[in-house]
Coordinates of C-alpha atoms in Angstrom, one line a residue:
M1 CA -10.8 -15.8 32.8
D2 CA -7.7 -16.2 30.8
Q3 CA -9.5 -18.8 28.6
P4 CA -12.9 -20.3 27.9
L5 CA -14.2 -23.2 30.0
P6 CA -14.8 -26.3 28.2
P7 CA -18.5 -27.6 28.5
L8 CA -19.1 -30.8 30.3
F9 CA -21.4 -33.9 30.4
V10 CA -21.5 -35.5 33.8
S11 CA -23.2 -38.7 34.2
H12 CA -24.8 -38.4 37.7
G13 CA -25.8 -41.9 38.8
S14 CA -27.8 -42.9 41.7
P15 CA -28.6 -40.3 44.3
M16 CA -26.8 -42.5 46.5
T17 CA -23.6 -41.2 45.2
A18 CA -24.0 -38.2 47.3
L19 CA -23.4 -40.5 50.5
D20 CA -21.4 -43.4 48.8
P21 CA -19.4 -41.3 46.0
G22 CA -17.1 -44.2 44.9
A23 CA -14.8 -43.5 41.9
A24 CA -17.0 -40.9 40.2
G25 CA -17.2 -38.8 43.4
A26 CA -13.3 -38.9 43.8
F27 CA -13.1 -38.0 40.2
W28 CA -15.8 -35.0 40.7
Q29 CA -13.7 -33.5 43.6
R30 CA -10.7 -33.4 41.3
L31 CA -12.6 -32.2 38.3
G32 CA -13.5 -28.9 40.4
Q33 CA -9.8 -28.4 41.3
A34 CA -8.6 -29.0 38.1
I35 CA -11.3 -26.5 36.6
D36 CA -10.2 -24.0 38.9
A37 CA -6.3 -24.3 38.6
T38 CA -6.6 -24.4 34.7
F39 CA -9.4 -21.8 33.9
G40 CA -10.2 -19.9 37.1
H41 CA -13.6 -20.3 39.4
P42 CA -16.6 -20.1 37.0
R43 CA -18.6 -17.2 37.2
A44 CA -21.9 -19.3 37.0
V45 CA -23.1 -22.8 35.8
L46 CA -25.7 -23.3 33.3
A47 CA -27.2 -26.5 34.1
L48 CA -29.1 -28.8 31.5
S49 CA -30.3 -31.8 33.6
A50 CA -32.0 -35.0 32.8
H51 CA -34.6 -34.4 35.4
S52 CA -35.6 -30.9 34.3
L53 CA -37.8 -31.1 31.2
T54 CA -40.4 -28.8 29.7
R55 CA -42.3 -28.3 26.6
E56 CA -40.3 -25.1 25.5
P57 CA -37.2 -24.5 27.2
V58 CA -37.5 -22.4 30.7
L59 CA -34.7 -20.8 32.5
L60 CA -35.0 -21.1 36.4
A61 CA -34.0 -17.7 37.4
A62 CA -34.6 -17.8 41.3
A63 CA -32.1 -15.8 43.3
R64 CA -31.7 -19.0 45.4
H65 CA -32.1 -22.5 44.7
P66 CA -33.2 -25.0 47.3
T67 CA -32.3 -28.8 47.4
V68 CA -34.8 -30.8 45.7
H69 CA -35.0 -34.5 46.7
D70 CA -36.6 -35.8 43.5
F71 CA -36.7 -39.5 44.6
G72 CA -38.1 -42.1 46.8
G73 CA -37.0 -45.1 48.8
F74 CA -33.8 -44.1 49.8
P75 CA -32.0 -43.9 53.4
D76 CA -33.1 -41.2 55.5
A77 CA -29.6 -39.6 55.6
L78 CA -29.9 -39.0 52.0
Y79 CA -32.9 -36.6 52.3
R80 CA -30.9 -34.7 55.1
L81 CA -28.5 -33.6 52.7
R82 CA -28.5 -30.0 51.6
Y83 CA -27.0 -28.3 48.6
D84 CA -28.8 -24.6 48.6
A85 CA -26.8 -22.8 46.0
P86 CA -27.4 -19.4 44.6
G87 CA -29.1 -18.6 41.6
A88 CA -28.0 -16.5 38.8
P89 CA -31.0 -14.5 37.7
A90 CA -28.7 -11.8 36.0
L91 CA -27.5 -14.4 33.3
A92 CA -31.1 -15.4 32.3
P93 CA -31.3 -12.2 29.8
R94 CA -28.1 -13.1 28.4
V95 CA -29.0 -16.8 27.8
Q96 CA -32.5 -15.8 26.2
A97 CA -30.8 -13.5 23.8
L98 CA -28.3 -16.3 22.7
L99 CA -31.2 -18.7 22.2
D100 CA -33.4 -16.1 20.6
G101 CA -30.6 -15.5 18.0
A102 CA -30.7 -19.1 17.0
G103 CA -34.4 -19.0 16.9
I104 CA -35.1 -20.8 20.1
R105 CA -37.6 -19.1 22.4
A106 CA -37.1 -19.6 25.9
H107 CA -39.0 -18.4 29.0
A108 CA -37.6 -17.3 32.5
V109 CA -39.2 -17.7 35.7
D110 CA -38.5 -16.8 39.2
D111 CA -38.8 -20.1 40.4
G112 CA -35.8 -22.5 41.4
G113 CA -34.6 -25.6 42.9
L114 CA -31.7 -28.1 41.9
D115 CA -32.8 -31.6 41.1
H116 CA -30.6 -34.4 42.3
G117 CA -29.1 -34.3 38.6
I118 CA -27.6 -31.0 39.2
W119 CA -26.7 -30.9 43.1
V120 CA -25.4 -34.6 43.6
P121 CA -22.3 -33.9 41.2
L122 CA -22.0 -30.2 42.1
R123 CA -21.8 -31.3 45.9
F124 CA -18.4 -32.6 45.1
V125 CA -17.2 -30.5 42.1
Y126 CA -17.9 -27.1 44.2
P127 CA -18.8 -28.4 47.8
D128 CA -19.1 -24.7 49.1
A129 CA -22.2 -24.0 47.0
D130 CA -20.3 -20.7 45.9
V131 CA -20.8 -20.9 42.2
P132 CA -24.5 -19.7 41.1
V133 CA -26.4 -22.1 39.1
L134 CA -29.0 -21.2 36.4
P135 CA -30.8 -24.5 35.3
L136 CA -32.3 -24.6 31.8
A137 CA -35.0 -26.9 31.5
W138 CA -35.3 -28.2 28.0
V139 CA -37.6 -30.3 25.6
P140 CA -36.9 -34.0 25.8
S141 CA -38.9 -34.7 22.3
D142 CA -36.2 -32.9 20.4
P143 CA -33.8 -35.2 18.8
P144 CA -29.8 -35.2 19.5
A145 CA -29.2 -32.8 16.5
A146 CA -31.8 -30.3 17.8
Q147 CA -30.0 -30.6 21.4
F148 CA -26.7 -30.1 19.8
A149 CA -28.0 -26.8 17.8
L150 CA -29.3 -25.7 21.3
G151 CA -25.8 -26.2 22.7
Q152 CA -24.4 -24.2 19.6
A153 CA -26.4 -21.2 20.7
L154 CA -25.0 -21.2 24.3
A155 CA -21.4 -21.5 22.8
P156 CA -20.5 -17.9 23.6
L157 CA -20.9 -18.6 27.5
A158 CA -17.8 -20.4 27.6
A159 CA -15.7 -17.1 26.9
E160 CA -17.7 -15.3 29.6
G161 CA -17.0 -17.5 32.6
V162 CA -19.9 -19.9 32.3
L163 CA -19.7 -23.6 32.7
V164 CA -22.3 -25.2 30.6
L165 CA -23.0 -28.2 32.4
G166 CA -25.2 -31.5 31.0
T167 CA -26.2 -33.9 33.4
G168 CA -27.6 -37.2 32.8
S169 CA -25.9 -40.7 32.3
I170 CA -24.3 -42.4 29.6
T171 CA -26.1 -45.5 30.1
H172 CA -29.6 -45.6 31.8
N173 CA -32.0 -48.6 32.1
L174 CA -33.1 -48.7 35.8
R175 CA -34.8 -52.4 35.0
L176 CA -31.2 -53.5 34.8
V177 CA -30.2 -52.3 38.0
V178 CA -31.2 -54.7 40.6
S179 CA -31.4 -52.2 43.6
F180 CA -30.8 -48.5 43.2
T181 CA -31.5 -47.4 46.8
G182 CA -28.2 -48.2 48.6
R183 CA -29.0 -51.8 49.4
G184 CA -27.8 -53.3 46.2
P185 CA -24.4 -54.4 44.8
V186 CA -23.1 -51.2 43.5
D187 CA -19.6 -52.8 42.3
Q188 CA -21.3 -55.6 40.4
P189 CA -19.4 -56.4 37.3
E190 CA -20.4 -54.6 34.1
R191 CA -22.8 -55.8 31.7
A192 CA -21.5 -56.6 28.4
E193 CA -24.1 -54.6 26.7
S194 CA -23.2 -51.4 28.9
A195 CA -19.5 -51.7 28.1
A196 CA -20.2 -52.0 24.3
F197 CA -22.5 -49.1 24.1
R198 CA -20.1 -47.1 26.4
D199 CA -17.1 -48.0 24.3
W200 CA -18.8 -47.1 20.9
F201 CA -19.7 -43.7 22.3
A202 CA -16.1 -43.2 23.4
Q203 CA -14.9 -44.1 19.9
R204 CA -17.4 -42.3 17.7
S205 CA -16.6 -39.1 19.9
A206 CA -13.0 -39.4 19.5
A207 CA -13.5 -39.7 15.7
R208 CA -15.7 -36.8 15.7
D209 CA -18.4 -39.0 14.0
W210 CA -21.3 -36.6 14.4
D211 CA -23.5 -38.1 12.1
A212 CA -23.4 -41.5 13.8
L213 CA -23.6 -40.0 17.2
F214 CA -26.6 -38.1 16.4
D215 CA -28.1 -41.6 14.9
Y216 CA -27.1 -43.5 18.0
R217 CA -30.4 -45.0 18.5
R218 CA -29.9 -47.2 15.1
Q219 CA -26.2 -47.3 14.9
A220 CA -24.9 -48.0 18.8
P221 CA -24.9 -51.5 20.1
H222 CA -27.7 -52.1 22.6
A223 CA -29.0 -48.5 22.4
A224 CA -32.6 -49.2 23.1
L225 CA -31.6 -51.5 26.1
M226 CA -29.2 -48.9 27.4
H227 CA -31.6 -46.0 26.8
P228 CA -35.2 -47.2 26.7
S229 CA -35.8 -43.6 26.7
D230 CA -32.9 -41.1 25.7
E231 CA -33.8 -37.9 28.2
H232 CA -30.6 -39.1 30.1
L233 CA -28.2 -38.8 27.0
L234 CA -29.8 -35.9 25.4
P235 CA -27.7 -33.5 27.9
W236 CA -24.6 -34.7 26.5
F237 CA -25.6 -33.4 23.0
G238 CA -26.4 -30.0 24.4
A239 CA -22.9 -29.8 26.1
A240 CA -21.5 -31.1 22.9
G241 CA -22.9 -28.7 20.9
A242 CA -21.5 -25.7 23.2
G243 CA -18.2 -27.1 22.5
G244 CA -18.7 -27.4 18.7
R245 CA -18.2 -29.8 15.7
E246 CA -14.4 -28.9 15.3
H247 CA -12.9 -30.4 18.5
A248 CA -13.4 -34.2 19.5
P249 CA -15.2 -34.8 22.7
Q250 CA -12.8 -36.0 25.4
R251 CA -14.0 -38.8 27.9
L252 CA -12.1 -37.6 31.2
H253 CA -13.7 -40.6 33.3
A254 CA -15.4 -43.9 32.9
S255 CA -16.8 -46.0 35.5
V256 CA -19.9 -48.1 36.2
T257 CA -22.1 -48.5 39.2
Y258 CA -24.8 -51.4 39.6
G259 CA -23.6 -53.0 36.6
A260 CA -25.4 -51.0 33.9
L261 CA -25.3 -47.4 35.1
G262 CA -22.4 -45.4 33.4
M263 CA -20.7 -42.7 35.2
D264 CA -18.5 -41.4 32.2
V265 CA -17.7 -37.8 32.1
Y266 CA -17.0 -35.9 28.8
A267 CA -15.7 -32.2 28.1
F268 CA -16.0 -30.6 24.9
G269 CA -14.5 -27.5 22.6
A270 CA -10.8 -26.3 22.1
Q271 CA -10.1 -26.5 25.9
A272 CA -11.2 -29.9 26.7
P273 CA -7.6 -31.4 26.1
A274 CA -6.3 -28.6 28.8
L275 CA -8.8 -29.9 31.3
A276 CA -7.7 -33.4 30.4
R277 CA -4.2 -32.6 31.1
A278 CA -4.7 -30.9 34.3
L279 CA -6.6 -33.7 35.6
Q280 CA -3.5 -35.7 35.1
A281 CA -1.2 -33.5 37.3
P282 CA 0.2 -35.1 40.3
A283 CA -1.3 -32.8 42.5
L284 CA -4.8 -33.7 41.4
A285 CA -4.1 -37.4 41.0

């Protein structure tokens, strides 16, 4: 690779996005094309998902990952979808060494499987399932600053052809969603509280106001409403840490489904502006 890969945070949304991709799915397709055109095809993806949580960090270092349908009540067609990607067991010792150097102990196991927070977006970003994936299950009780520190330890991976991918949701309160299983108004107007939270997050990101972002639960408007628990937002901080404090996070995509489920995508680090420019190229528009 000629230049490091920018770490990413992708709001993965409802599992139904796999069948009805909408604006977010169309963006994910362009995202993979832009990454490849600008930086080259990633050697691997290190995935931090809101649906892979543990009491201590654990690397799922299987040689191959089956598709995990970790949800219920959806149409049968969704359960027939497969995204069985190769694993990246050879990358696990490198990640363990980086985390150990930061005082973070991580375990590696031979088990595997991609939860929907990983395979739903990757199905559009890299539809051939040809990029090895190493999920890193993380500790949801650690606050944003600690998640950022974990990401900082992973920063060298960007120059080694590894895409650090945090996946969750920029807003996530399913009690506000009328129906999440393909029978509800996916395109209903956005709630004002959701818009206010997403706008605040984008503004504080552009200003590199890390103190405010780390303290978002007190400072962001409607934070508790948008995130009754914050496991879907914490992967943002892990990916941000991999990009570093020096560079402003770039919001690459902004959309909403079901009126309150934000689908925003962010890039981090010195190469984030290059990716943003590539996404504006006519061939990708």
